[in-house]
Each structure stands twice: as C-alpha cells, then as structure tokens.
Tab-separated table of C-alpha atoms and ligand atoms in Angstrom:
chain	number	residue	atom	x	y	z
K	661	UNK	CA	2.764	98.190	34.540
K	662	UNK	CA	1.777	98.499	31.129
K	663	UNK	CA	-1.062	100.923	30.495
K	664	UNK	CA	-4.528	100.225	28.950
K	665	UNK	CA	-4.592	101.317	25.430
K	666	UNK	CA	-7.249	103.716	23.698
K	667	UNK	CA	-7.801	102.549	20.565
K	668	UNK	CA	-9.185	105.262	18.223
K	669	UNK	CA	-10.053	102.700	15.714
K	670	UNK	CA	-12.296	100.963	17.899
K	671	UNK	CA	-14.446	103.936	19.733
K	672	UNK	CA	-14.877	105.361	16.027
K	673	UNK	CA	-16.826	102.157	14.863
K	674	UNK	CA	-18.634	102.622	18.157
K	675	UNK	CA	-19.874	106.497	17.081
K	676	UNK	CA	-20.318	105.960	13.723
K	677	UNK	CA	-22.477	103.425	14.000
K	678	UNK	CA	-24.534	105.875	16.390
K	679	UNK	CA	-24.237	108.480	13.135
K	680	UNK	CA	-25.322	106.051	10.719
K	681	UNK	CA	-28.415	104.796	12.646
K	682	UNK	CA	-29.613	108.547	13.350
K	683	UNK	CA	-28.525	109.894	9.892
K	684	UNK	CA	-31.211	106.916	8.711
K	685	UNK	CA	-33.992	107.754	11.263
K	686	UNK	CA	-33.893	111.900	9.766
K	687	UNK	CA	-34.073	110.563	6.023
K	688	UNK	CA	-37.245	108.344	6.822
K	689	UNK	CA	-39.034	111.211	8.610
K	690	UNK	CA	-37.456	114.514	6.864
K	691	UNK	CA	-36.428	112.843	3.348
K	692	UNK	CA	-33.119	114.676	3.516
K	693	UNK	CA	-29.482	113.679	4.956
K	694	UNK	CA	-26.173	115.594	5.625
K	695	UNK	CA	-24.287	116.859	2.954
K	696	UNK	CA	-20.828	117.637	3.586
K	697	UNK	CA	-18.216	119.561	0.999
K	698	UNK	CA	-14.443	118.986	1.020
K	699	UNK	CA	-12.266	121.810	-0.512
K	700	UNK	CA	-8.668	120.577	-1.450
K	701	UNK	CA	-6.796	123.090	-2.980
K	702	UNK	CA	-3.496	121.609	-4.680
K	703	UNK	CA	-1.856	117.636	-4.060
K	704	UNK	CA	-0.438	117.782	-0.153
K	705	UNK	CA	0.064	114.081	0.095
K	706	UNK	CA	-1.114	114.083	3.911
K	707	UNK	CA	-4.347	116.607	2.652
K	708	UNK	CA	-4.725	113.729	-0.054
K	709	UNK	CA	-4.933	110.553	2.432
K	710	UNK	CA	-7.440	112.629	5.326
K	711	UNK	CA	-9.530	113.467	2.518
K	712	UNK	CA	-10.014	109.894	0.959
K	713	UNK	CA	-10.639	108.412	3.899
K	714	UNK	CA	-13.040	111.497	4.759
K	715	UNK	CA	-15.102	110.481	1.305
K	716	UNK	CA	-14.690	106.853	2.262
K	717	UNK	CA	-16.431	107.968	5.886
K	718	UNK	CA	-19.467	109.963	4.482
K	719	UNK	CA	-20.488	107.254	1.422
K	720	UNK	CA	-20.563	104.840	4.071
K	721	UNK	CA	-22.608	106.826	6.602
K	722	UNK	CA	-25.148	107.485	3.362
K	723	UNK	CA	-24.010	111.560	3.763
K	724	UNK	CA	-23.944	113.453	0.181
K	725	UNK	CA	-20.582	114.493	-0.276
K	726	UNK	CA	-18.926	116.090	-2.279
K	727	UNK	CA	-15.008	116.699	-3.282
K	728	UNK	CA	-13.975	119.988	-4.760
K	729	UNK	CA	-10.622	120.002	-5.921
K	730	UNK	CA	-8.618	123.239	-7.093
K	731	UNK	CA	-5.391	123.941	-8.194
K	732	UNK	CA	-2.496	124.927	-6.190
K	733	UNK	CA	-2.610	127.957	-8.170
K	734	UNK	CA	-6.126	129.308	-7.234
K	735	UNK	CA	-7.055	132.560	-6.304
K	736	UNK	CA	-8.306	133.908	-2.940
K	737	UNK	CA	-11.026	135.658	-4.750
K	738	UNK	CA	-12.014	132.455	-6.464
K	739	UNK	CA	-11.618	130.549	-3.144
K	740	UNK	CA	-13.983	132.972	-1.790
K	741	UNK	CA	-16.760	132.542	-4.344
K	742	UNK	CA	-16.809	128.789	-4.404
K	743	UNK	CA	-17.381	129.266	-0.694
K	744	UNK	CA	-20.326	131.305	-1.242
K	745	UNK	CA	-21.929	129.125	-3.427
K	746	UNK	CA	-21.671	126.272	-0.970
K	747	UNK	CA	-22.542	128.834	1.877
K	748	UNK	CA	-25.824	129.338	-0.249
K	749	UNK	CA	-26.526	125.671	-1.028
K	750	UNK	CA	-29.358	124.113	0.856
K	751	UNK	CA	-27.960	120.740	0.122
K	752	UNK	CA	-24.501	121.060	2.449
K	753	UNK	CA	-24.688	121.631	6.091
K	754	UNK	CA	-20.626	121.484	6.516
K	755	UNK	CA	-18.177	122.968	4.526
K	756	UNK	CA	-14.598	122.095	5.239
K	757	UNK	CA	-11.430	123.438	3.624
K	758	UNK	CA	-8.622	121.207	3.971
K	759	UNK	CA	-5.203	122.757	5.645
K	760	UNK	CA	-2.973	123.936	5.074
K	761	UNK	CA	-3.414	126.294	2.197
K	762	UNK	CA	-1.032	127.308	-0.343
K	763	UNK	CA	0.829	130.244	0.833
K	764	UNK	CA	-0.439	132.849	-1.985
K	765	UNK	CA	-3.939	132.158	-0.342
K	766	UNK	CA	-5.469	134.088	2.370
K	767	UNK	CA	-6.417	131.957	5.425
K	768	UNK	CA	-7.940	133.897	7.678
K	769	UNK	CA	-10.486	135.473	4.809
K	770	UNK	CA	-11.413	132.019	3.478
K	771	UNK	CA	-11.954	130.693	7.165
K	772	UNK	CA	-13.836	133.406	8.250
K	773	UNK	CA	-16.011	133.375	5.242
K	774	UNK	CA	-17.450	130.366	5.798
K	775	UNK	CA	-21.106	130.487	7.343
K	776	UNK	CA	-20.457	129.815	11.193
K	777	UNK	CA	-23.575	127.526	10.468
K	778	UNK	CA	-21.982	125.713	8.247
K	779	UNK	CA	-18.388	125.252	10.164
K	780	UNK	CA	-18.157	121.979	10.863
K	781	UNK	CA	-14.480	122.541	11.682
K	782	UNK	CA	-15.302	124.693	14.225
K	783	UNK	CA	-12.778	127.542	13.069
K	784	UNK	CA	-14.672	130.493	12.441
K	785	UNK	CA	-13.901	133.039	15.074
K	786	UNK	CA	-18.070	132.885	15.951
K	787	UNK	CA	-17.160	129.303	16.942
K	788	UNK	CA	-13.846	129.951	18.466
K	789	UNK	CA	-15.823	132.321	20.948
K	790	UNK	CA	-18.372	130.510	21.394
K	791	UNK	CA	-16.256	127.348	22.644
K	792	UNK	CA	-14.691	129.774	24.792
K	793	UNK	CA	-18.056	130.469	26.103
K	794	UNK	CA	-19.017	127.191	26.643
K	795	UNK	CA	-21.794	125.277	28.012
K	796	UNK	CA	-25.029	125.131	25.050
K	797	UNK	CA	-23.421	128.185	23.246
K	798	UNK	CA	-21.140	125.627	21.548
K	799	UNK	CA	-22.469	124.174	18.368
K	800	UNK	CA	-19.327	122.701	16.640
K	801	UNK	CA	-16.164	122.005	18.963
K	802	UNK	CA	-13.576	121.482	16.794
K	803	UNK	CA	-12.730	117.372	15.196
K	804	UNK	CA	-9.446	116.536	16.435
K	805	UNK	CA	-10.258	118.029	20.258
K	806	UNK	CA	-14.080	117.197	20.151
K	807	UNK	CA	-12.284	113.331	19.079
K	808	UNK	CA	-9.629	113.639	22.247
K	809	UNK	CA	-12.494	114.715	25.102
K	810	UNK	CA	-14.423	111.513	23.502
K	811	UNK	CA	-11.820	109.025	23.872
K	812	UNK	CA	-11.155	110.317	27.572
K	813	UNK	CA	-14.560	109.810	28.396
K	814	UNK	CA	-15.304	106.649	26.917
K	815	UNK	CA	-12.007	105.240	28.591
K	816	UNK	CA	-13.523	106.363	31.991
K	817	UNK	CA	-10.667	108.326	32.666
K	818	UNK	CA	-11.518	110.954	35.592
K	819	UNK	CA	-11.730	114.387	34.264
K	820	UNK	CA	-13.245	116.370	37.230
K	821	UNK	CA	-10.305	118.224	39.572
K	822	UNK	CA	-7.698	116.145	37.383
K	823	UNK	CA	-4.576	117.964	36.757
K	824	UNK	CA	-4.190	118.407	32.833
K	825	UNK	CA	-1.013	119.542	30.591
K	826	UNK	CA	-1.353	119.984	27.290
K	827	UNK	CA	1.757	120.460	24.897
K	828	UNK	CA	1.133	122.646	22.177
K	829	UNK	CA	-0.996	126.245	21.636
K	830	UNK	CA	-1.688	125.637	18.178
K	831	UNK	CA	-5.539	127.279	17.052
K	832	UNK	CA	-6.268	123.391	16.031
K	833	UNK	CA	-5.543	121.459	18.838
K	834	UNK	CA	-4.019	123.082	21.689
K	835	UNK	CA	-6.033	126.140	22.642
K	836	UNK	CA	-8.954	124.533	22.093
K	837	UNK	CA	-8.664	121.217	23.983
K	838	UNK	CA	-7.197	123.201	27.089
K	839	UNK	CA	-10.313	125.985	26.996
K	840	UNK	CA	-12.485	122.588	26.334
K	841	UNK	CA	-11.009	120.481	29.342
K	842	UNK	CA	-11.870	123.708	31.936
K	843	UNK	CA	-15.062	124.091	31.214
K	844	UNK	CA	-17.856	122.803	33.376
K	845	UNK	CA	-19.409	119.308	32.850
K	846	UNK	CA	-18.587	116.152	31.619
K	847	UNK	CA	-14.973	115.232	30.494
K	848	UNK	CA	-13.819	118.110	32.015
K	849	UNK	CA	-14.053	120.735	34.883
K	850	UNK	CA	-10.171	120.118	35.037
K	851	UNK	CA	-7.166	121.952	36.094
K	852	UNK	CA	-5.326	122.800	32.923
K	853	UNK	CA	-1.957	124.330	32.194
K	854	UNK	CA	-0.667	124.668	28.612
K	855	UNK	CA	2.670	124.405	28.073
K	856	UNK	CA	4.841	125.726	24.918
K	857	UNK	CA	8.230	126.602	23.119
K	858	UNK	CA	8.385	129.456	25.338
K	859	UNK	CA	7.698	127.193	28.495
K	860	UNK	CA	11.105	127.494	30.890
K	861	UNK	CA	10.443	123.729	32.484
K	862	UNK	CA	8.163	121.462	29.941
K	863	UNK	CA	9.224	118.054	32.208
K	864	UNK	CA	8.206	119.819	35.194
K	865	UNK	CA	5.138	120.158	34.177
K	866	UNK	CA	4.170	117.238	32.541
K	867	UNK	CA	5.224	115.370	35.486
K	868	UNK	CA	2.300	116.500	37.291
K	869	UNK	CA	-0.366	115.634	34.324
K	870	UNK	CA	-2.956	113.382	35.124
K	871	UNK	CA	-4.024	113.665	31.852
K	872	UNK	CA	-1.579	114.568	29.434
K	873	UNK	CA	-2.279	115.868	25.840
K	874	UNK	CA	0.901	115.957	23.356
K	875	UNK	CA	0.302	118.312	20.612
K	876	UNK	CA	3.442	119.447	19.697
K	877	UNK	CA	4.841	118.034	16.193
K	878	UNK	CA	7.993	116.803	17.235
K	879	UNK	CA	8.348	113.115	17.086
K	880	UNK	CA	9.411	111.582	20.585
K	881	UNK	CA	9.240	114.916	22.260
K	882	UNK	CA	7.931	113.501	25.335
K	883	UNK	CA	10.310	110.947	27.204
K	884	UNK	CA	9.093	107.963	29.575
K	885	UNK	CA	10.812	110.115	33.122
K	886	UNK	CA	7.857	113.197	31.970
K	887	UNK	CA	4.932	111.081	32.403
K	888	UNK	CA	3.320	110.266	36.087
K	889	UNK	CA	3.135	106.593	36.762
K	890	UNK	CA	-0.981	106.061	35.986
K	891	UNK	CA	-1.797	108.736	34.340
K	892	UNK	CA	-3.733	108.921	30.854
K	893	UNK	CA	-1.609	109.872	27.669
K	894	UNK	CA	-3.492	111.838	24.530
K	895	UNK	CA	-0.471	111.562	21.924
K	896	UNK	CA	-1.868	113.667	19.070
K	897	UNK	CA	1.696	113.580	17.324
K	898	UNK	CA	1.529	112.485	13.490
K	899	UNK	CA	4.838	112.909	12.771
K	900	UNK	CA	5.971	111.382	8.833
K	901	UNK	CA	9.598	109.448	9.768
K	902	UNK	CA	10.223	107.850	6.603
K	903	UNK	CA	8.289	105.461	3.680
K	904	UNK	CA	7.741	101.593	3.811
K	905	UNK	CA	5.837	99.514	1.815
K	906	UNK	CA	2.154	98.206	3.217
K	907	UNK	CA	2.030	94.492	3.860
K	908	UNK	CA	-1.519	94.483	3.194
K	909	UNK	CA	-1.706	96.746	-0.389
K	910	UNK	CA	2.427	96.232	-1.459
K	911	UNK	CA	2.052	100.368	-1.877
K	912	UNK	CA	4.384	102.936	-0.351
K	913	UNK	CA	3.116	104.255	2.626
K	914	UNK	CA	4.169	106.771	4.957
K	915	UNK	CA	5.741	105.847	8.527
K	916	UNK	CA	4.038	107.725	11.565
K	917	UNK	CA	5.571	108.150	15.177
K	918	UNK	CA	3.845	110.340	17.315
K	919	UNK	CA	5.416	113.053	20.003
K	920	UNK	CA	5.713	110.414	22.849
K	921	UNK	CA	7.755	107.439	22.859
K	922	UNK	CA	5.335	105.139	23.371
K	923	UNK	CA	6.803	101.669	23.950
K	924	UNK	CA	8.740	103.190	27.265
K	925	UNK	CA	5.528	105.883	27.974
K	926	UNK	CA	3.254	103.125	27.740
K	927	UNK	CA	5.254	101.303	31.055
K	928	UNK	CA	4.380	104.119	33.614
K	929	UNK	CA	1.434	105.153	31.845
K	930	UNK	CA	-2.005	104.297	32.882
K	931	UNK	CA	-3.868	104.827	29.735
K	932	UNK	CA	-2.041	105.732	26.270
K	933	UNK	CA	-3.127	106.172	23.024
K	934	UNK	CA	-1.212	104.495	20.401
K	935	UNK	CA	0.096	106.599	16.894
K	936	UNK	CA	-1.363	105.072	14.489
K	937	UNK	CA	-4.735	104.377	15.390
K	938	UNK	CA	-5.399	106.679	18.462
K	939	UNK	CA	-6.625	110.090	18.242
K	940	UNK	CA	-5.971	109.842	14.225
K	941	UNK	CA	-9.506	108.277	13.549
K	942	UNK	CA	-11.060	110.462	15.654
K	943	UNK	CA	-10.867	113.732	13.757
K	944	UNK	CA	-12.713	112.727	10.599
K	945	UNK	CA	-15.440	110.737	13.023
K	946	UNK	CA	-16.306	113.845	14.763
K	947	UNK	CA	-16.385	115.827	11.412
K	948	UNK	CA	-19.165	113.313	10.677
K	949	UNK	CA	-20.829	113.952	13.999
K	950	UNK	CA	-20.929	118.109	13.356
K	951	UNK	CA	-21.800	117.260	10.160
K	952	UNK	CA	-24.795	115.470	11.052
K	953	UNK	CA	-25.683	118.248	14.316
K	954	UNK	CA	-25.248	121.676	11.354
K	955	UNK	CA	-28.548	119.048	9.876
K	956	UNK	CA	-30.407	118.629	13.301
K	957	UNK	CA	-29.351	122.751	13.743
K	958	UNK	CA	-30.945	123.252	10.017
K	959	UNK	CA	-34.452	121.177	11.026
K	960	UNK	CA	-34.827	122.590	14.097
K	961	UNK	CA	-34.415	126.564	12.920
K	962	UNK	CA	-36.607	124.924	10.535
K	963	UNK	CA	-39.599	124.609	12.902
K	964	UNK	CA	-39.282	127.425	14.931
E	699	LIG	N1	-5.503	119.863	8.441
E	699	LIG	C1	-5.045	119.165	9.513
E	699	LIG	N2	-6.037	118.969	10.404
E	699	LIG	C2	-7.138	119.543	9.887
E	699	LIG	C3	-8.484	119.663	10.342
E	699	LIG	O1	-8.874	119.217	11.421
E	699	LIG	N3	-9.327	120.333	9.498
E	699	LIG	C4	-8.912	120.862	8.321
E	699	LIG	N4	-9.808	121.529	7.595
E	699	LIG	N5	-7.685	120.769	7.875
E	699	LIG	C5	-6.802	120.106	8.653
C-alpha cells in the first residue's frame, strides 16, 4: 500500500485564496485591511527564510506588513517598547516575534507583553488558556497546530473516537495540538496520548495511533514497524541534514528530513505528509488566517 499524500502546498493555495477573496470584500466595505508586524531580532538563517516567505505571503494577500528587524544585540527593555508601540497602533492587528530569541533576551516578558488581541501566534498565556478552554473562547489557535487540524480535516481523515499520539510536549506544537485534538467538534473529539523523552515505550504507543503527529526534532525518529498499517501521519519534523544547491535558483539551500522516514512510513501508512511541503506551508497560511480574524475581532468590537 502506499498512502495518500497531504500536500501542504496544495491545501494552502486552497485557504489563501479564501483569505484573499475576504481580505478584498472588508477593504470595499470598511476601507481598511490586515496589517501584520514581523519582529526579527538578529540573522537565524531558518528565522530569515520563514520570514521572507511570510512577507512574500501578506504582499500577495494585499495585507500591510511590515518587517522590523533588530540586532542580535537588543535589549529586553527596547524589545518591550517596540512592542508597545505596535500594541498601540491601530494599523496592525497581529504582531509576531520570530523564535527563537537571542539568549540575553527575556522570552516570557516579550511574549506576554504582547496584546492577547493582537497574538496572532497564539502564545500569550490569555490564549494558551483559552485554547485549553476551548469551544468559542478560542480566538487564535496557534499556526503550526491550527495548520495540522486543517490538513486532517480537509484529507477527510476521521477525527471523532480516533486514537491519537502525538510525539513531542513542546509549548509550540505538542501541547497544543494534543489539548486541540480532545476538544469537542470538528477535527477532533479524539483520544489523545502525548508521548515524550520521558515516555518508557514510545513504539508502543505509536503503534496504536490512528492519527499520528511527530513533533519531536529528531530526524527519522519514527521507524516504518511504529506506524499502524492505514493510519494518517502528521510529520512536523524540519530537521536541517546538510546544504545542496537548488536546481531551480543554482543557490545553496538547506536539506530538510523530517522525524519519520517517510519512503518506508509512507508503505503502511494510510495518509502521510511529506517534509518538505507538508505541514511546513501551513504555519505561515494560518498566521494569515489569525491575522485576518484579530481584523474581523477589531470591526466587530467596533460595532458593539
Ligand atoms: N519559530 C518557529 N516556529 C515559530 C512560530 O510558529 N512562530 C514564531 N513566532 N516563531 C517561530
């Protein structure tokens, strides 16, 4: 069997074309569209490339956006009062400061200073709870999960009673895809165990995933006798192996492999998503997409 591949690339064009044609029905009736800042602080090659192809995104979707670059050598003080600035600009409706931060920064004051209103990462403890919550408290689930529920859905993978593992507890992708997976509703009321370094039998349990969700950072992690024959693979691995040079540009480029190894996964898999091109598109598309809800948020506050 060879499984049925979910292509990232493709169910992004299918979104952002749903963006772009409401981000042009708001400007004709409210004259405004979303604005959307990007804080890089220093010249992370892999913060580099997501944010180019972030700016690349928004011109295309006709969002104002703007890139704020600092130096590596910034302050957290400084940090802080750019972010108030933006938090006070009418103009921006998601503020997003690329990770990871240099280590003389510190995090967890210049995430939480960001106005939860304004979170389009969804990492502000206000959002963190209130994905926890659930239901119509949540207002921005964060990209890269928000991205991996899409793609199971629009595969028509089954969700309800399913039996899901995910590898990894990180704050960006594990904790927040399991809590998202067990909630009620669509693409998910699941089962969900989350499985870790600290995890005695990681096989065992992925053998029983009927949806399984690799996390973990470690390229090739997951072998081909850990998956259950049919069931749907979420490889969220982007793991840098090595350099080659781009047929299409002649420029160096960086070689990705993701935490399963997907040519024998994808023989006993029913669904897999490939590395590049699977869950990798998805994270800036559904940036766009809270971008565009923290505008539909701002008009509606607006009118009541
Ligand atoms: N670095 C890696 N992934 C992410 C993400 O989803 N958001 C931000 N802000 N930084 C990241």
């Amino acid at each position: 069997m060879s499984a049925k591949l979910i292509q990232g690339t493709e169910i992004r064009e299918e979104i952002l074309a749903e963006i772009a044609a409401e981000t042009a029905k708001i400007k004709e009736k409210h004259g405004v569209v979303p604005g959307l800042v990007t804080i890089l602080v220093g010249q992370n090659p892999a913060s580099i490339s997501y944010v180019t192809l972030k700016i690349q995104t928004a011109n295309r979707l006709g969002f104002k956006e703007i890139q704020d670059n600092q130096p590596e050598n910034i302050s957290t003080e400084k940090l802080l009062a750019l972010i108030d600035k933006y938090n006070k600009d009418d103009s921006i409706h998601g503020i997003l400061i690329q990770l990871p931060l240099p280590k003389q920064i510190d995090e967890k004051k210049v995430l939480n200073a960001v106005d939860p209103d304004k979170d389009v990462d969804g990492f502000h403890p206000v959002n963190v709870g209130r994905l926890m919550i659930g239901g119509s408290e949540v207002k921005f689930p964060p990209c890269t999960p928000a991205g991996i529920q899409e793609m199971i859905v629009r595969a028509g993978v089954e969700t309800q009673g399913a039996e899901v593992v995910v590898v990894g507890r990180s704050n960006i992708v594990g904790k927040p895809i399991a809590n998202m997976m067990l909630q009620k509703g669509v693409g998910a009321n699941a089962t969900v165990t989350i499985v870790h370094t600290g995890t005695k039998d990681i096989a065992f349990h992925c053998q029983r995933a009927d949806i399984l969700i690799v996390a973990a950072g470690v390229p090739g992690l997951v072998k081909p006798e850990w998956i259950k024959p049919g069931a749907c693979v979420i490889d969220v691995g982007v793991n840098r192996v090595g350099e080659k040079i781009s047929e299409k540009t002649g420029k160096k480029i960086a070689v990705l492999k993701g935490d399963v190894d997907f040519d024998a996964a994808r023989e006993i898999a029913g669904w897999i998503t490939p590395v590049p091109g699977g869950v990798g598109p998805m994270t800036i598309t559904m940036l766009m997409k809270n971008t565009l809800k923290s505008l539909k948020f701002r008009l509606e506050r607006a009118k009541a």
